[in-house]
mmCIF file with all atom_site columns, C-alpha atoms in Angstrom:
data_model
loop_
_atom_site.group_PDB
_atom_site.id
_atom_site.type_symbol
_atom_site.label_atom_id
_atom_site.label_alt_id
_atom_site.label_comp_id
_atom_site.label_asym_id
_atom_site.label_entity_id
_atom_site.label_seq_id
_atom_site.pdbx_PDB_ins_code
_atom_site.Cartn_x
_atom_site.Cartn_y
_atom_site.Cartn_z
_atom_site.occupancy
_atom_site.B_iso_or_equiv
_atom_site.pdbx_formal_charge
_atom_site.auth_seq_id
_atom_site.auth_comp_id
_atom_site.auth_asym_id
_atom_site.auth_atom_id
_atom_site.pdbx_PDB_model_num
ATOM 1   C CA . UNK W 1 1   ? 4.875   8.839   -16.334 1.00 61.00 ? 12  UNK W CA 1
ATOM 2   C CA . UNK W 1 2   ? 1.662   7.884   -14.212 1.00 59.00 ? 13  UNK W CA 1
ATOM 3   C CA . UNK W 1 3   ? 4.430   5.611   -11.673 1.00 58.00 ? 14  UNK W CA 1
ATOM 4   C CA . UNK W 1 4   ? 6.848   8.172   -11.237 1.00 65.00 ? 15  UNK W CA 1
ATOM 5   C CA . UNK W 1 5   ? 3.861   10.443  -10.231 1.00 62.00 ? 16  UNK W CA 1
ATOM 6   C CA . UNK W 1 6   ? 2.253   7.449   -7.885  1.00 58.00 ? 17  UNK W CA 1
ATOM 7   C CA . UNK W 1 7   ? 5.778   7.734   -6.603  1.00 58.00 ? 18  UNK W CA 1
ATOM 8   C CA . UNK W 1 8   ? 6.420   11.316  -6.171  1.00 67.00 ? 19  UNK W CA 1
ATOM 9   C CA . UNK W 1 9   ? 3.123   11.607  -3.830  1.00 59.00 ? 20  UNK W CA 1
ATOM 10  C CA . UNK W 1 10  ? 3.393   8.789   -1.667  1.00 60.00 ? 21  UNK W CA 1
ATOM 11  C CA . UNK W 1 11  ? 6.860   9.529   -0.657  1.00 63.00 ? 22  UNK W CA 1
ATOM 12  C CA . UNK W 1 12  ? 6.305   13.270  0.270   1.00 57.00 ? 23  UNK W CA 1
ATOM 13  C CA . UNK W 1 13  ? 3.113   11.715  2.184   1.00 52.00 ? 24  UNK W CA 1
ATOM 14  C CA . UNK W 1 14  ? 2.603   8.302   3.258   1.00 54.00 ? 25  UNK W CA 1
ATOM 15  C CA . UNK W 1 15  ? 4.187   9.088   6.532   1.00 60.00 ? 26  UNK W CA 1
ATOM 16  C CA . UNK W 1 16  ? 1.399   11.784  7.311   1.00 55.00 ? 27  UNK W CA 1
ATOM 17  C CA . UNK W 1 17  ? -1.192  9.528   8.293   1.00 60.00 ? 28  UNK W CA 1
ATOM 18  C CA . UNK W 1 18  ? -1.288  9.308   11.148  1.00 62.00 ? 29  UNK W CA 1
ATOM 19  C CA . UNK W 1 19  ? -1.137  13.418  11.528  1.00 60.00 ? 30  UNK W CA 1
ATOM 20  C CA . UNK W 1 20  ? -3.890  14.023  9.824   1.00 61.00 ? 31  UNK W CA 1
ATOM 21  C CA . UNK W 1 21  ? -6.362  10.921  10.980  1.00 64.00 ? 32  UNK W CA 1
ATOM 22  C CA . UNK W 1 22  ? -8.164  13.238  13.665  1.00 66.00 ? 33  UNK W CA 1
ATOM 23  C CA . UNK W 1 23  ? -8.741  15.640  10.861  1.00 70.00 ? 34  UNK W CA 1
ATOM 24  C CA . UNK W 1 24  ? -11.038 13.187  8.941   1.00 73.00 ? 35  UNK W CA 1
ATOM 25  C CA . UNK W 1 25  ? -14.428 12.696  9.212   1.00 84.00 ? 36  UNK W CA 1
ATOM 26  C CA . UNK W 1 26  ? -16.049 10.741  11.388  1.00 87.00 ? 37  UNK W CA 1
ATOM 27  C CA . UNK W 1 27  ? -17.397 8.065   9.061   1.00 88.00 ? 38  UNK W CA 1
ATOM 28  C CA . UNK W 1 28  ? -13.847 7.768   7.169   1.00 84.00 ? 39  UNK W CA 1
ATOM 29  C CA . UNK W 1 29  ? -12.129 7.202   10.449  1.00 83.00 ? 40  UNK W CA 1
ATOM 30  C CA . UNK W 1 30  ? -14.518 4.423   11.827  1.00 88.00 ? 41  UNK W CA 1
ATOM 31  C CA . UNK W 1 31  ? -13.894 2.931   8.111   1.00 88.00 ? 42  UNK W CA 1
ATOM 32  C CA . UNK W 1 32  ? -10.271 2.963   8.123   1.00 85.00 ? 43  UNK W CA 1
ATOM 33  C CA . UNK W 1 33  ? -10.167 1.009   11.519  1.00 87.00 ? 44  UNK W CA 1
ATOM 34  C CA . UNK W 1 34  ? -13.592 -1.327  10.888  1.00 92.00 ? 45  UNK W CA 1
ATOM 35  C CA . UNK W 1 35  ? -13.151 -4.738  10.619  1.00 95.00 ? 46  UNK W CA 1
ATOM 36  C CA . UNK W 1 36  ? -14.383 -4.869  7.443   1.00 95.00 ? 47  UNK W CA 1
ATOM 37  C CA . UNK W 1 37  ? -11.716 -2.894  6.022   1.00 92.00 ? 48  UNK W CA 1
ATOM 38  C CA . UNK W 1 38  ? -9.223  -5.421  8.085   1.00 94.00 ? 49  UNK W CA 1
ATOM 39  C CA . UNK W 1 39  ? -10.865 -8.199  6.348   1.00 96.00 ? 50  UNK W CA 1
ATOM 40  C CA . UNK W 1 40  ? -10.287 -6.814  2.839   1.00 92.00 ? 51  UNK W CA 1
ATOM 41  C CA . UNK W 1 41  ? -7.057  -6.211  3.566   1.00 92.00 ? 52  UNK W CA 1
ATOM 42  C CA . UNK W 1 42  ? -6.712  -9.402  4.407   1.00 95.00 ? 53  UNK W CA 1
ATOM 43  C CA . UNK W 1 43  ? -8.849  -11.074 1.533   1.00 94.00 ? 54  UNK W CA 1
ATOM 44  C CA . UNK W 1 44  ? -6.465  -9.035  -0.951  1.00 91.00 ? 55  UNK W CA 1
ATOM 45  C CA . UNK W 1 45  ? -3.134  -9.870  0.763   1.00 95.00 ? 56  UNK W CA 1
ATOM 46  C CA . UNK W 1 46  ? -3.623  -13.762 1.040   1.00 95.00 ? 57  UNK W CA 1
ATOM 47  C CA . UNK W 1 47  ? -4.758  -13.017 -2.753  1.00 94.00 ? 58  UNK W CA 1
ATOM 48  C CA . UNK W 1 48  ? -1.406  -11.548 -3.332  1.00 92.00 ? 59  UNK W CA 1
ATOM 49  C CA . UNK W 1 49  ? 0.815   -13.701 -1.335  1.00 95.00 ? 60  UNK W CA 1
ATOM 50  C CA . UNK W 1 50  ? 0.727   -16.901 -3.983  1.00 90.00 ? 61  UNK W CA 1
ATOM 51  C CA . UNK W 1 51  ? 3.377   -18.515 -2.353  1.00 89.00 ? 62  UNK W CA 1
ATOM 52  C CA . UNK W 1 52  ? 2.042   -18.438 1.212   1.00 92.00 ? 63  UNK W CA 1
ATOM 53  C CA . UNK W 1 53  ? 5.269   -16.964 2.940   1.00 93.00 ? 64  UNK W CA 1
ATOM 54  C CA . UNK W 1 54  ? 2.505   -14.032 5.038   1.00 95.00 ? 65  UNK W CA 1
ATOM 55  C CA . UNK W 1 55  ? 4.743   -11.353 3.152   1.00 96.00 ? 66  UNK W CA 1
ATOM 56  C CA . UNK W 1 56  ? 4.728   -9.720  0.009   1.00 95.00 ? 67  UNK W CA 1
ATOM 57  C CA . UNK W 1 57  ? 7.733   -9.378  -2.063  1.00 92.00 ? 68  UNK W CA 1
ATOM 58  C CA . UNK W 1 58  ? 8.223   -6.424  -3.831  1.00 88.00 ? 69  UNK W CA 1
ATOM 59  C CA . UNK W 1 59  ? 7.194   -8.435  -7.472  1.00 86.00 ? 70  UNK W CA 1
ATOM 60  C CA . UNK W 1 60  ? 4.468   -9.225  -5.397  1.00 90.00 ? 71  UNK W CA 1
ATOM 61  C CA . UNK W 1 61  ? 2.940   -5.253  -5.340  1.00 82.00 ? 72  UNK W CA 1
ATOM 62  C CA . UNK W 1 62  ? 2.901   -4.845  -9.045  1.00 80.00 ? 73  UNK W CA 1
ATOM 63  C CA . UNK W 1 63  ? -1.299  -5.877  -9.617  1.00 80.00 ? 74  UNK W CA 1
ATOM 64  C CA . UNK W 1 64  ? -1.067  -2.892  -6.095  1.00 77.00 ? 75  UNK W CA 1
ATOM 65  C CA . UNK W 1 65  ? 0.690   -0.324  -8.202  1.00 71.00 ? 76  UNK W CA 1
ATOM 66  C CA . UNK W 1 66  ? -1.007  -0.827  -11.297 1.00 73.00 ? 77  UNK W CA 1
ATOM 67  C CA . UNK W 1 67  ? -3.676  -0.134  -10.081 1.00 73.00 ? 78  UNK W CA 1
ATOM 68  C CA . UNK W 1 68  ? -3.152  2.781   -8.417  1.00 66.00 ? 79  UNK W CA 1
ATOM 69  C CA . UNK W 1 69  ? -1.056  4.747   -10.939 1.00 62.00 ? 80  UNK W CA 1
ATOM 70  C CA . UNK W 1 70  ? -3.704  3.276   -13.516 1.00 59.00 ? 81  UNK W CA 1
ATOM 71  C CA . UNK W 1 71  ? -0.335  2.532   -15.644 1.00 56.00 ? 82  UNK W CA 1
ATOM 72  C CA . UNK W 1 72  ? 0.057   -0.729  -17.585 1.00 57.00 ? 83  UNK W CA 1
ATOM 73  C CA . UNK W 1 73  ? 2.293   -3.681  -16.809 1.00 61.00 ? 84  UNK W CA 1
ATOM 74  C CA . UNK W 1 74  ? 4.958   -2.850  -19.002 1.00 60.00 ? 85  UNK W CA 1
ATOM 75  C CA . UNK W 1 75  ? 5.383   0.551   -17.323 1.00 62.00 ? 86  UNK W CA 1
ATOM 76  C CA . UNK W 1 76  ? 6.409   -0.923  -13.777 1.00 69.00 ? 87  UNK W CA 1
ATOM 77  C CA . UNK W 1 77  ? 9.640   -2.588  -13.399 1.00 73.00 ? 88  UNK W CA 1
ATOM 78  C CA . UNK W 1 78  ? 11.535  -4.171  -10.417 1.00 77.00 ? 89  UNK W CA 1
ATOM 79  C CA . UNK W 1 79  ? 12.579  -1.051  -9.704  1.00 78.00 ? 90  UNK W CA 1
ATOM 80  C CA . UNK W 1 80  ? 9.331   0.516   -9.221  1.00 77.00 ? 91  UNK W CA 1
ATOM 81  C CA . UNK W 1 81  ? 8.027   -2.438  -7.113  1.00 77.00 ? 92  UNK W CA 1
ATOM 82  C CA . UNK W 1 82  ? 10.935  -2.367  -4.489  1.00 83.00 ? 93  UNK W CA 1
ATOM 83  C CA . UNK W 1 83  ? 10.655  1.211   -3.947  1.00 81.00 ? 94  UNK W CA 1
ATOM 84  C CA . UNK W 1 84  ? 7.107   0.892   -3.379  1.00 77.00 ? 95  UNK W CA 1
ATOM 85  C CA . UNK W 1 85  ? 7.955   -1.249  -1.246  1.00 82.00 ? 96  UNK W CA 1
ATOM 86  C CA . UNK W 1 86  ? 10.369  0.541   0.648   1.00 85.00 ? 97  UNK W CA 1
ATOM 87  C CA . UNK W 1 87  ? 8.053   3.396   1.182   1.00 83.00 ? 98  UNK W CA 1
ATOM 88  C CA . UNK W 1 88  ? 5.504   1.027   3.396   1.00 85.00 ? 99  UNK W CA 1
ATOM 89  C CA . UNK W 1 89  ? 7.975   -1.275  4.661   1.00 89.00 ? 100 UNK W CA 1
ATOM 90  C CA . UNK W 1 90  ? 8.021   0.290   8.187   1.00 87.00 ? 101 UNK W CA 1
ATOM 91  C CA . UNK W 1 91  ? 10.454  -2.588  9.833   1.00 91.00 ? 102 UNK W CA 1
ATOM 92  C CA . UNK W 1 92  ? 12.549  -2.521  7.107   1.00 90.00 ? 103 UNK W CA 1
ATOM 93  C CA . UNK W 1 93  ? 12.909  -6.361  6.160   1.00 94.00 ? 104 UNK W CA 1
ATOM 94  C CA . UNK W 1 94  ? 12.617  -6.249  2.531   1.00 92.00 ? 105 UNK W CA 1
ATOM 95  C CA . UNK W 1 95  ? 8.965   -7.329  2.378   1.00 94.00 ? 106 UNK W CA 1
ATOM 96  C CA . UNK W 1 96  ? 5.524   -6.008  3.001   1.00 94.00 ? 107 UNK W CA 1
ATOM 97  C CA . UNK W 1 97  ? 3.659   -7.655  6.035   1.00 96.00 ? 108 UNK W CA 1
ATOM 98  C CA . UNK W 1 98  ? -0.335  -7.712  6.417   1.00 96.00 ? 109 UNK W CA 1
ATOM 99  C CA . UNK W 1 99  ? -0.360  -5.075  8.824   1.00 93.00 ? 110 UNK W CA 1
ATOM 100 C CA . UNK W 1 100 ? 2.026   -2.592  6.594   1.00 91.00 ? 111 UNK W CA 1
ATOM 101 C CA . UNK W 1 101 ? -0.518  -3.792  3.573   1.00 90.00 ? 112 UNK W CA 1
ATOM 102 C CA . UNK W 1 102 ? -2.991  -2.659  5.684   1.00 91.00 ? 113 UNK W CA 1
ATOM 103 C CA . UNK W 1 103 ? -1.024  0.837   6.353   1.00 86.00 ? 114 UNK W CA 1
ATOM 104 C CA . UNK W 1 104 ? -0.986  1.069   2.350   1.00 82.00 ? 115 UNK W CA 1
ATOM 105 C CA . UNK W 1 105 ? -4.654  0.280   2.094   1.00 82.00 ? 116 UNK W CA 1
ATOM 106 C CA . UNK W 1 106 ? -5.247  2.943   4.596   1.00 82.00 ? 117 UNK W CA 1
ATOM 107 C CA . UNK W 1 107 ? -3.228  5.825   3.140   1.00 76.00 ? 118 UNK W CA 1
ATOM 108 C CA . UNK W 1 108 ? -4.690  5.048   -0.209  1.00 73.00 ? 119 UNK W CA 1
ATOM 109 C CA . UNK W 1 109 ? -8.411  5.367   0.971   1.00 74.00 ? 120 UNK W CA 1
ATOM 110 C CA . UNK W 1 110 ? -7.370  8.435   2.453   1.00 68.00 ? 121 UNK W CA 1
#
């Protein structure tokens, strides 16, 4: 299914990053670090944080993951979420923080 396949390529990848970052072009680099980019991260984070706690829950990444895998709600459980989650979660807390949303935002541009 389209999550499973979301799945299967950001965990043999999202840790790449920053490897290949002096690879990209110029103009994607000075995008992925522009302060416009840190201000839509921002924009969509406070967006998903409804209950103001600057962290995401896992729940909290579905409207994220559908979007990406293009798969419908009913397609993405719990189980989906947390392991998305877990894949961007880089201090390991259980929740997603604006910078590691930003991280996310990053890899996915990329």
């Amino acid at each position: 299914n389209k999550v499973e396949l979301l799945f299967e390529i950001l965990s043999s990848t999202h840790e790449n990053l920053p490897l290949v970052l002096h690879l990209l072009p110029e103009d994607l680099c000075e995008r992925l670090e522009s302060p416009t980019l840190a201000e839509e991260c921002r924009v969509e984070f406070q967006g998903l944080d409804v209950q103001g706690k600057n962290a995401l829950a896992p729940r909290d990444l579905l409207p994220v993951i559908m979007r990406l895998s293009l798969a419908n709600r009913a397609s993405i459980g719990a189980h989906q979420c947390r392991r998305f989650c877990e894949m961007f979660d880089s201090n390991e807390d259980g929740l997603i923080s604006l910078d590691e949303f930003t991280v996310l935002v990053q890899f996915v541009i990329v």
